[in-house]
XYZ file of C-alpha atoms in Angstrom:
251
model
C 11.367 27.750 94.227
C 9.942 29.748 91.617
C 10.795 33.195 89.734
C 7.900 34.877 91.557
C 9.358 34.238 94.978
C 13.370 34.969 94.336
C 12.380 37.830 93.073
C 10.143 40.038 96.153
C 12.533 37.853 98.299
C 14.812 40.532 97.251
C 13.045 42.859 97.467
C 12.813 42.007 100.888
C 15.926 42.352 101.269
C 16.336 45.724 99.736
C 13.723 47.230 101.878
C 15.079 45.967 104.909
C 18.523 47.150 104.340
C 17.183 50.809 103.679
C 15.086 50.600 106.882
C 18.021 49.587 108.405
C 20.628 52.424 107.497
C 17.913 54.739 107.172
C 17.423 54.252 111.721
C 21.188 53.179 111.799
C 22.535 55.713 109.998
C 20.164 58.753 110.601
C 22.965 61.081 112.234
C 25.906 59.988 110.229
C 23.571 61.431 106.866
C 22.504 64.436 108.514
C 26.298 64.794 109.456
C 27.266 64.406 106.160
C 24.433 66.633 104.914
C 25.508 69.325 106.760
C 29.398 68.846 105.807
C 28.638 69.189 101.991
C 25.988 72.095 102.654
C 28.459 73.862 104.470
C 31.253 73.172 100.941
C 28.507 74.942 98.867
C 28.171 77.980 101.382
C 32.059 78.384 101.353
C 32.222 78.595 98.000
C 33.996 75.239 97.637
C 33.038 72.508 94.858
C 32.404 69.241 95.089
C 33.662 65.218 94.104
C 32.021 62.039 94.281
C 34.259 58.794 93.311
C 33.672 54.805 92.806
C 35.333 52.419 91.426
C 34.115 49.433 88.855
C 29.586 49.155 89.855
C 30.697 51.736 93.110
C 31.484 54.136 90.304
C 27.515 53.878 89.768
C 26.450 54.944 92.688
C 28.977 58.457 92.044
C 26.985 59.000 89.018
C 24.289 59.484 90.148
C 24.881 62.589 91.618
C 25.925 63.689 89.067
C 24.909 66.059 86.178
C 20.705 64.612 87.336
C 17.308 66.279 87.197
C 16.554 66.957 91.619
C 20.430 67.022 91.470
C 23.374 69.519 92.553
C 24.815 71.468 89.464
C 27.929 71.416 91.583
C 28.183 67.306 92.144
C 31.297 66.450 90.158
C 32.247 62.576 89.665
C 36.191 62.575 90.013
C 37.201 59.385 87.255
C 39.686 57.538 87.713
C 40.432 56.474 83.748
C 39.933 51.978 83.403
C 38.050 51.626 86.757
C 34.815 54.385 86.733
C 32.699 51.345 84.373
C 32.402 48.226 82.896
C 33.002 49.630 79.553
C 36.867 49.356 80.006
C 37.916 45.691 78.257
C 38.910 43.953 79.773
C 35.976 44.689 81.864
C 38.241 43.212 84.964
C 41.041 44.951 84.374
C 38.752 47.809 86.032
C 39.672 45.533 89.337
C 43.115 44.793 88.654
C 43.923 48.975 88.821
C 42.269 49.827 91.802
C 44.608 47.915 93.665
C 46.997 49.550 92.003
C 49.755 52.021 94.599
C 50.095 55.531 93.693
C 47.132 55.898 90.809
C 45.351 57.621 93.568
C 47.483 60.175 93.930
C 47.726 61.489 90.591
C 45.011 61.440 89.768
C 43.930 64.030 92.346
C 47.206 65.601 91.671
C 46.060 66.447 87.986
C 42.641 67.116 89.567
C 41.119 70.347 90.489
C 40.103 69.535 93.047
C 41.977 71.544 95.929
C 41.668 72.715 100.280
C 38.268 73.744 100.779
C 36.591 71.257 98.679
C 34.585 67.409 99.506
C 35.412 64.365 98.326
C 32.589 61.986 98.068
C 34.927 57.863 98.495
C 32.435 55.061 97.502
C 33.994 51.955 98.194
C 32.074 48.775 99.174
C 35.288 46.476 100.819
C 37.154 49.504 100.952
C 39.717 47.190 101.097
C 42.016 48.681 98.084
C 44.527 50.385 97.249
C 42.942 52.817 95.276
C 40.036 54.433 97.376
C 42.286 54.179 100.313
C 45.061 56.309 99.401
C 42.463 57.747 97.723
C 40.375 58.959 100.758
C 44.431 59.878 102.437
C 45.501 61.528 99.153
C 42.281 63.701 99.708
C 42.214 64.700 103.424
C 46.085 65.190 102.497
C 45.672 68.421 99.704
C 43.006 69.480 101.931
C 39.607 67.938 101.027
C 36.544 66.972 103.733
C 36.259 63.246 102.406
C 33.153 61.159 103.010
C 33.066 57.510 102.812
C 30.880 55.710 101.987
C 31.569 51.615 102.842
C 29.960 48.314 104.240
C 31.987 48.866 107.618
C 32.365 44.599 107.792
C 34.801 44.410 105.614
C 36.914 45.803 107.940
C 36.015 42.641 110.252
C 35.650 39.907 107.668
C 38.793 40.996 105.448
C 42.290 41.892 104.556
C 43.247 45.125 103.688
C 44.736 44.877 100.402
C 47.163 47.926 100.763
C 50.264 48.807 102.019
C 49.058 50.251 105.769
C 46.666 47.448 106.388
C 44.104 50.052 106.338
C 40.375 50.540 105.026
C 38.466 53.694 103.321
C 36.039 54.240 107.374
C 39.798 54.636 108.585
C 40.915 57.715 106.340
C 37.135 59.700 106.026
C 36.410 62.310 107.819
C 32.597 60.380 107.560
C 31.095 57.674 106.752
C 28.134 56.010 105.774
C 27.805 52.524 106.034
C 25.777 50.904 104.245
C 25.584 47.034 106.066
C 26.485 44.974 103.215
C 27.331 41.770 104.507
C 30.224 40.543 102.964
C 30.031 39.123 99.729
C 27.340 41.461 98.128
C 24.680 39.271 97.609
C 21.064 39.133 99.560
C 19.815 35.361 97.842
C 20.195 32.242 97.762
C 19.039 29.427 96.738
C 19.194 25.013 96.023
C 19.381 24.055 92.943
C 22.546 27.708 92.399
C 25.316 27.381 93.871
C 27.310 31.222 94.719
C 24.738 33.136 96.399
C 23.342 36.458 94.165
C 21.214 39.013 94.093
C 23.472 42.157 94.799
C 21.740 45.535 97.026
C 25.302 47.331 97.564
C 23.815 49.870 94.474
C 19.959 49.674 95.436
C 21.659 51.074 99.375
C 24.272 53.084 98.376
C 22.539 55.279 95.807
C 19.548 55.983 98.874
C 22.169 57.153 101.049
C 23.643 59.384 98.187
C 20.358 60.442 97.999
C 19.394 60.241 101.095
C 23.186 63.295 102.176
C 22.049 65.373 98.979
C 18.530 65.808 100.634
C 19.556 66.140 103.925
C 22.230 69.146 102.264
C 19.306 70.347 100.128
C 17.463 71.373 103.432
C 20.826 72.615 105.856
C 21.020 75.406 102.934
C 17.214 76.456 102.716
C 17.724 76.785 106.392
C 20.771 79.063 106.019
C 18.870 80.654 103.348
C 20.642 78.957 100.613
C 19.114 78.556 97.599
C 19.760 75.455 96.718
C 22.427 74.686 93.553
C 19.894 72.640 91.684
C 19.190 70.990 88.635
C 15.975 70.018 86.647
C 14.393 67.672 84.489
C 15.059 69.073 80.941
C 12.367 66.759 79.545
C 9.547 69.491 81.637
C 8.761 72.557 80.557
C 11.435 74.764 81.589
C 14.030 72.932 83.162
C 16.190 73.901 80.242
C 16.597 77.721 80.750
C 16.362 76.989 84.854
C 19.771 74.661 84.096
C 21.106 77.598 82.026
C 20.531 79.662 84.853
C 22.652 77.906 87.598
C 25.198 76.403 85.093
C 26.036 79.823 84.304
C 26.399 81.036 88.770
C 27.630 78.161 89.532
C 29.843 77.844 87.098
C 33.332 77.667 87.996
C 32.133 74.992 90.624
C 30.809 72.452 87.411
C 33.771 70.510 85.507
C 32.038 68.065 83.679
C 31.224 70.710 80.954
C 34.669 71.133 79.778
């Protein structure tokens, strides 16, 4: 099989998944957008969290052109990316009981805020406890996960539950267990994961819905512009000053 054919098959698989989540998750995306808009309108703060590669989609909505200035990354030391050494430590930390509570207790998150938790499998202790603790603190929780894992894998949390069980709203990425879209003769393992593409799209769709909802209420969305276009730096300075008490990535 030619390399170009495999590349095309991946694009087809990713496009198919994007179309599926667009059609099947539209009501949930709209609800999530409304929840984000509700939080912004009420003066609350926004946070996003993901561990390992799930962190990529969380980072994609923080401090970026076209994004909400008030979306903050909730970080857990050692699990934000593959830069931790050894990289396998991040996976191990996802299974540590009590870590999520400690992180939340030392974070600026408080009742009335909103937290988006991204976890493809939703089965590890960290995302499950993050959701449980966040709701106990009075935060609204949106989970972005593959619901299929809850029926095809075993939870690693003591309760036997998954991220999806502790969220106010769930966005299902529809990613198959194993997160690999392709197989081919001569290649021993499935390959070409699409979770980052689909999860990032769900996150951006949610934020787009939130922007539309705010405008419908007569509220200007707190959007950042690219610093590489004329006037962008000045625009961002104004937005960051106006919403400075809700932005935590500058301190």
